Short mmCIF file of C-alpha atoms in Angstrom, two decimals:
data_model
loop_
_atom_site.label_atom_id
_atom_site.label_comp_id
_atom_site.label_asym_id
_atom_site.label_seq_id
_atom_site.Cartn_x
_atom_site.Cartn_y
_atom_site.Cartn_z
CA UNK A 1 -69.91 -39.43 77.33
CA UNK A 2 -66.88 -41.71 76.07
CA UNK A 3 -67.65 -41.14 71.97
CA UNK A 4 -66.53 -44.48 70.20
CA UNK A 5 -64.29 -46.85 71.98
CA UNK A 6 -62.55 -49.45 70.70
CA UNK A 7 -60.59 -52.25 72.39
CA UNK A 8 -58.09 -53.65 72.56
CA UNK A 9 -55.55 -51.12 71.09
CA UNK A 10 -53.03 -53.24 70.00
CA UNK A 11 -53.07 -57.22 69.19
CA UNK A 12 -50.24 -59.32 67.55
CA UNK A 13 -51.75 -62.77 66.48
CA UNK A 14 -50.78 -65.88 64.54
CA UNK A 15 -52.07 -67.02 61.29
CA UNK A 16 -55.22 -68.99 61.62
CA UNK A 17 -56.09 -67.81 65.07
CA UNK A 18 -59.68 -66.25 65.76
CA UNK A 19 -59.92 -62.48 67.37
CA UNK A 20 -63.10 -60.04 67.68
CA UNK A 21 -62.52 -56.71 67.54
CA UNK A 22 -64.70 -54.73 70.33
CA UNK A 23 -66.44 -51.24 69.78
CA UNK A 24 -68.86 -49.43 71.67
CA UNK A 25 -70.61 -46.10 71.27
CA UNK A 26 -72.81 -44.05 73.85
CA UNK A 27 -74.33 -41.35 71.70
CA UNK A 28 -77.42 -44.02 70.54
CA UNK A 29 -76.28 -43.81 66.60
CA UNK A 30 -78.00 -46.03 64.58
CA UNK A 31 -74.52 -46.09 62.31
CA UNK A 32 -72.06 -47.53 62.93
CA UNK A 33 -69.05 -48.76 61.00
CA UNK A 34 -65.37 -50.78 60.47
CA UNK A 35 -62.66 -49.77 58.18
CA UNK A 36 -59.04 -50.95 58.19
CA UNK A 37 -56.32 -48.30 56.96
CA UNK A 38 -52.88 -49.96 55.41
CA UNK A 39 -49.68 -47.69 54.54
CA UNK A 40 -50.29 -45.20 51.69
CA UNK A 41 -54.19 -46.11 51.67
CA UNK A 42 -57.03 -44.33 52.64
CA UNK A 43 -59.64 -45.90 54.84
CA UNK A 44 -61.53 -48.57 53.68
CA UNK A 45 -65.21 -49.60 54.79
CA UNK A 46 -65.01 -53.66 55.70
CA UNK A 47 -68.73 -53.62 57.02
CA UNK A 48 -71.30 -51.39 58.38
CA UNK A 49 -74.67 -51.17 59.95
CA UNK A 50 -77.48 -48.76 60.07
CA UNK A 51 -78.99 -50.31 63.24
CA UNK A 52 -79.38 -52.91 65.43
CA UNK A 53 -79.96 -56.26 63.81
CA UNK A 54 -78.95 -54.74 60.13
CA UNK A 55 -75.53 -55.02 58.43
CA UNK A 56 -74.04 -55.03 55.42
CA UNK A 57 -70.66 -55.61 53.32
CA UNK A 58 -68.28 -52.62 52.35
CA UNK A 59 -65.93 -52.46 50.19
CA UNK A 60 -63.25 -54.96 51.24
CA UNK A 61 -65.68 -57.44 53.62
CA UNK A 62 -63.82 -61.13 53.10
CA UNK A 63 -62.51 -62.72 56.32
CA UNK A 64 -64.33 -60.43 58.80
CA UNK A 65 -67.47 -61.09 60.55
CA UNK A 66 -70.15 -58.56 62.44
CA UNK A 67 -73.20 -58.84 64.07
CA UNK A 68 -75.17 -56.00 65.77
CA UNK A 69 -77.30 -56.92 68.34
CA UNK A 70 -77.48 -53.82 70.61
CA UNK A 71 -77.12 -50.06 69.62
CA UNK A 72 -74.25 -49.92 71.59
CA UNK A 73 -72.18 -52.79 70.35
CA UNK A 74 -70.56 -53.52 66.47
CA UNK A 75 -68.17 -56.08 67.15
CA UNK A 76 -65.94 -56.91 63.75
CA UNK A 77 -64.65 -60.46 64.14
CA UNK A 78 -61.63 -62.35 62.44
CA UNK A 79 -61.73 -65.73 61.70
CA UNK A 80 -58.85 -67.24 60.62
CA UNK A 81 -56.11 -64.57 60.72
CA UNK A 82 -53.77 -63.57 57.67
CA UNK A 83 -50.85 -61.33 57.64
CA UNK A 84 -52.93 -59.64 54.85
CA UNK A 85 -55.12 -58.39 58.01
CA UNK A 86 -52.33 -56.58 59.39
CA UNK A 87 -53.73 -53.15 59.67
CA UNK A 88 -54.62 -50.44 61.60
CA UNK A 89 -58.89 -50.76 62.25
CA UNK A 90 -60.94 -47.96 62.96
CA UNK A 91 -64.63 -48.35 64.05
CA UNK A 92 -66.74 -44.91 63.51
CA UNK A 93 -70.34 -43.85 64.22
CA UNK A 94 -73.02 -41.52 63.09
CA UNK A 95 -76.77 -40.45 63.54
CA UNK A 96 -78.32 -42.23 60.80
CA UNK A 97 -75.01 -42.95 58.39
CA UNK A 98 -76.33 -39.86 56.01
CA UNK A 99 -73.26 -38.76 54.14
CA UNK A 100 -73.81 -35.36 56.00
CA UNK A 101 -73.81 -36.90 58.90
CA UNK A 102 -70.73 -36.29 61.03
CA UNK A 103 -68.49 -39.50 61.38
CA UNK A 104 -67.37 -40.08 65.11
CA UNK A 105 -64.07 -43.03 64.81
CA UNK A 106 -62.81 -44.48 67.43
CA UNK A 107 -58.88 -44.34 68.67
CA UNK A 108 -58.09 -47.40 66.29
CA UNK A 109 -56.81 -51.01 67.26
CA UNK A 110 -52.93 -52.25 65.80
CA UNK A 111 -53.42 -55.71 64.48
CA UNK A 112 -50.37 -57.65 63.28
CA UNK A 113 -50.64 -60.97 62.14
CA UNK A 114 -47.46 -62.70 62.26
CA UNK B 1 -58.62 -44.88 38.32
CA UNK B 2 -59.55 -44.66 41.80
CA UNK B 3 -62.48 -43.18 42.96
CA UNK B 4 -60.81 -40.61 45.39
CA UNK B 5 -56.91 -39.55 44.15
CA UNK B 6 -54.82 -36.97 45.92
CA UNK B 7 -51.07 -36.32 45.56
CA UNK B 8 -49.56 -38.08 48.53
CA UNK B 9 -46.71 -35.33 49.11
CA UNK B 10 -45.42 -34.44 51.33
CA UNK B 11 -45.76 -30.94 50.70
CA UNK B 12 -43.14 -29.00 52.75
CA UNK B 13 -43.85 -25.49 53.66
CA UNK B 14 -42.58 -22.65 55.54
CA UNK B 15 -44.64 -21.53 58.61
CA UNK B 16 -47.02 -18.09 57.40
CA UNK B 17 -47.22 -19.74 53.82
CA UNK B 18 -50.29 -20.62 52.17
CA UNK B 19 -50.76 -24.04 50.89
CA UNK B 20 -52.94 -25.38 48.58
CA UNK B 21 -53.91 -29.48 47.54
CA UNK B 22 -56.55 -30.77 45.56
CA UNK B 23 -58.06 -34.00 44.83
CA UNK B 24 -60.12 -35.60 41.95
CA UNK B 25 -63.22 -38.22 41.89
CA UNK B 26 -64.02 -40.54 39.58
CA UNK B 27 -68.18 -40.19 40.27
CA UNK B 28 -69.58 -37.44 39.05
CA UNK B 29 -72.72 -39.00 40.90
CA UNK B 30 -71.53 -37.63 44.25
CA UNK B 31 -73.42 -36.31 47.14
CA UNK B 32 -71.09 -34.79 49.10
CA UNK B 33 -67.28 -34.18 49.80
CA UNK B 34 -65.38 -33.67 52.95
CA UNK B 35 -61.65 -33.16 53.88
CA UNK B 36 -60.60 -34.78 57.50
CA UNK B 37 -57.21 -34.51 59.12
CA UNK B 38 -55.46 -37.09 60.61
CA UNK B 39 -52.47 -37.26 62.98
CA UNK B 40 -49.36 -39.81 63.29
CA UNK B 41 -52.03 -42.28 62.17
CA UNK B 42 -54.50 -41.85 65.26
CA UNK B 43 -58.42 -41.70 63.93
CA UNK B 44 -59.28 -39.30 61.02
CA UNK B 45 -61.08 -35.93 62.93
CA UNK B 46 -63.73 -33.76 60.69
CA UNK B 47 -61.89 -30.45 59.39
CA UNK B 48 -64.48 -29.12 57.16
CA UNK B 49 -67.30 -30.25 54.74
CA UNK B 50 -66.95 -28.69 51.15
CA UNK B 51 -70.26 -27.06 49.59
CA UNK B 52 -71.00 -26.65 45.77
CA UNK B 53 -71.03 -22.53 46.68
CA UNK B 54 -67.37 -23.07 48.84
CA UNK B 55 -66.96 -22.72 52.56
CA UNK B 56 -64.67 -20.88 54.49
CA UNK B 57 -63.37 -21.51 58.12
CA UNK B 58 -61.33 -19.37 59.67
CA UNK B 59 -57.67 -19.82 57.61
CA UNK B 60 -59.16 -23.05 55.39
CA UNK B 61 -61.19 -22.46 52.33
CA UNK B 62 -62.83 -25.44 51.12
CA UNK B 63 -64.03 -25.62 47.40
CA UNK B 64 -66.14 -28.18 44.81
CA UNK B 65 -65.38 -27.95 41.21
CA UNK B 66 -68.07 -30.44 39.79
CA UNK B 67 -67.64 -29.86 36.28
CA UNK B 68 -63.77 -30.51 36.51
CA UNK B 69 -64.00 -33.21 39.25
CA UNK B 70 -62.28 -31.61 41.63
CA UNK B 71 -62.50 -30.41 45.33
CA UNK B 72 -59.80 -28.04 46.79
CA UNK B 73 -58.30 -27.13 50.37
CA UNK B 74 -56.55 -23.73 50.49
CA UNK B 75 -54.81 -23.27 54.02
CA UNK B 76 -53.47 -19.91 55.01
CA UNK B 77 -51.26 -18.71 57.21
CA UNK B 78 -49.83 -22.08 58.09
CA UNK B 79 -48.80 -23.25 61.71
CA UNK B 80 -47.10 -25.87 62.69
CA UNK B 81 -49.71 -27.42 64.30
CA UNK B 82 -51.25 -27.64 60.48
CA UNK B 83 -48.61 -30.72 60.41
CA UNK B 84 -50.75 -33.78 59.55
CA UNK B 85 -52.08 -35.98 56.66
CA UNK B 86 -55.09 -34.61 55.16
CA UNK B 87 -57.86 -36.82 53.95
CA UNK B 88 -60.56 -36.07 50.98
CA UNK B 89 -63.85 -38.09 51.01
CA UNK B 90 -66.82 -38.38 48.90
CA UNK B 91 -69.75 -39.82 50.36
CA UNK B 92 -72.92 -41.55 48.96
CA UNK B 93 -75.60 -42.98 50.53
CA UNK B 94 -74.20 -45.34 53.25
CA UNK B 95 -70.62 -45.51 52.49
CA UNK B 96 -67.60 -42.66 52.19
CA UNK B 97 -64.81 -43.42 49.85
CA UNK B 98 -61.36 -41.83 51.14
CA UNK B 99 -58.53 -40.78 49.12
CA UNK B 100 -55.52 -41.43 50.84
CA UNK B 101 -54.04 -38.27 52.21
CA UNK B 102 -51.80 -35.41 51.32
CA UNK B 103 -48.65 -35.33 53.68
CA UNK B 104 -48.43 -31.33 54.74
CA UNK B 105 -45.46 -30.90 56.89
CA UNK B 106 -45.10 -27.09 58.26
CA UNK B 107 -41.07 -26.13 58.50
CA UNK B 108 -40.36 -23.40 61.47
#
């Protein structure tokens, strides 16, 4: 049982180049979830999902892309890279995204945007 | 105002102290309230959910002050392995909405 994984764990890109973040979870959670965490923030929710075929925007959603197709999967896609984007993103999961629920995040990926 | 404020610190504090941080919301529509720790910036981990009665875990006490706004962490007898930022959350309905950490920093 791997939990959430997320790859890759670091990425330095260019402005205006295209990137998908990967994450994966085995524990069949309908939830599933993308924030991005800058210096001095807290966590902020890009996009999430509470199942397959079902997403919806968060709180900071503009320049990122998901789909979810599978359980499994909840891809977050870039598509024209900023330096704005620089940021740490975390991908987390849950049962059925209930505020009770307990959040499972994945190790995080290190974007910089150069 | 934000919706989730905390005091960034840090807050520096002799091993065996007790240490206390609080943080204020902006909804007085909220569900529920959590406080998660994180590490050197590695993903946020679950410390304790924080009922309207209070909650105790071993040395944390957790507590929700809904008339003032207001949820607390108490920590007792700190370690140093209590080093780490800690996170308050609110959550409602699909989303959580994170403050953005108290530095604690346990001195030997």
């Amino acid at each position: 049982n791997a939990g959430v994984t997320q790859t890759p764990k670091f990425q330095v890109l260019k402005t205006g180049q295209s990137m998908t973040l990967q994450c994966a979870q085995d524990m069949n959670h309908e939830y599933m979830s993308w924030y991005r965490q800058d210096p001095g923030m807290g966590l902020r929710l890009i996009h999430y999902s509470v199942g397959a075929g079902i997403t919806d925007q968060g709180e900071v959603p503009n320049g990122y892309n998901v789909s979810r197709s599978t359980t499994e999967d909840f891809p977050l896609r870039l598509l024209s890279a900023a330096p704005s984007q620089t940021s740490v993103y975390f991908c987390a999961s849950s049962y059925s995204g209930s505020p009770t629920d307990t959040q499972y995040f994945g190790p995080g990926t290190r974007l910089t945007v150069l | 105002r934000k919706e989730v404020e905390q005091d960034p610190g840090p807050f520096n504090v002799p091993e065996g102290a007790t240490v206390a941080f609080n943080c204020t919301y902006s909804n007085s529509a909220s569900q529920s309230f959590f406080w998660y720790r994180q590490d050197c910036r590695k993903e946020p981990k679950l410390l304790m959910s924080v009922y309207s009665s209070g909650n105790e875990d071993g040395r944390f006490t957790a507590q929700l002050n809904r008339a003032s706004q207001y949820i607390s962490l108490l920590i007792r007898d700190s370690k140093l392995s209590d080093s780490a930022t800690y996170l308050c959350v609110r959550g409602s309905n699909y989303q959580l909405i994170w403050g953005a950490g108290t530095k604690l920093i346990i001195k030997p």
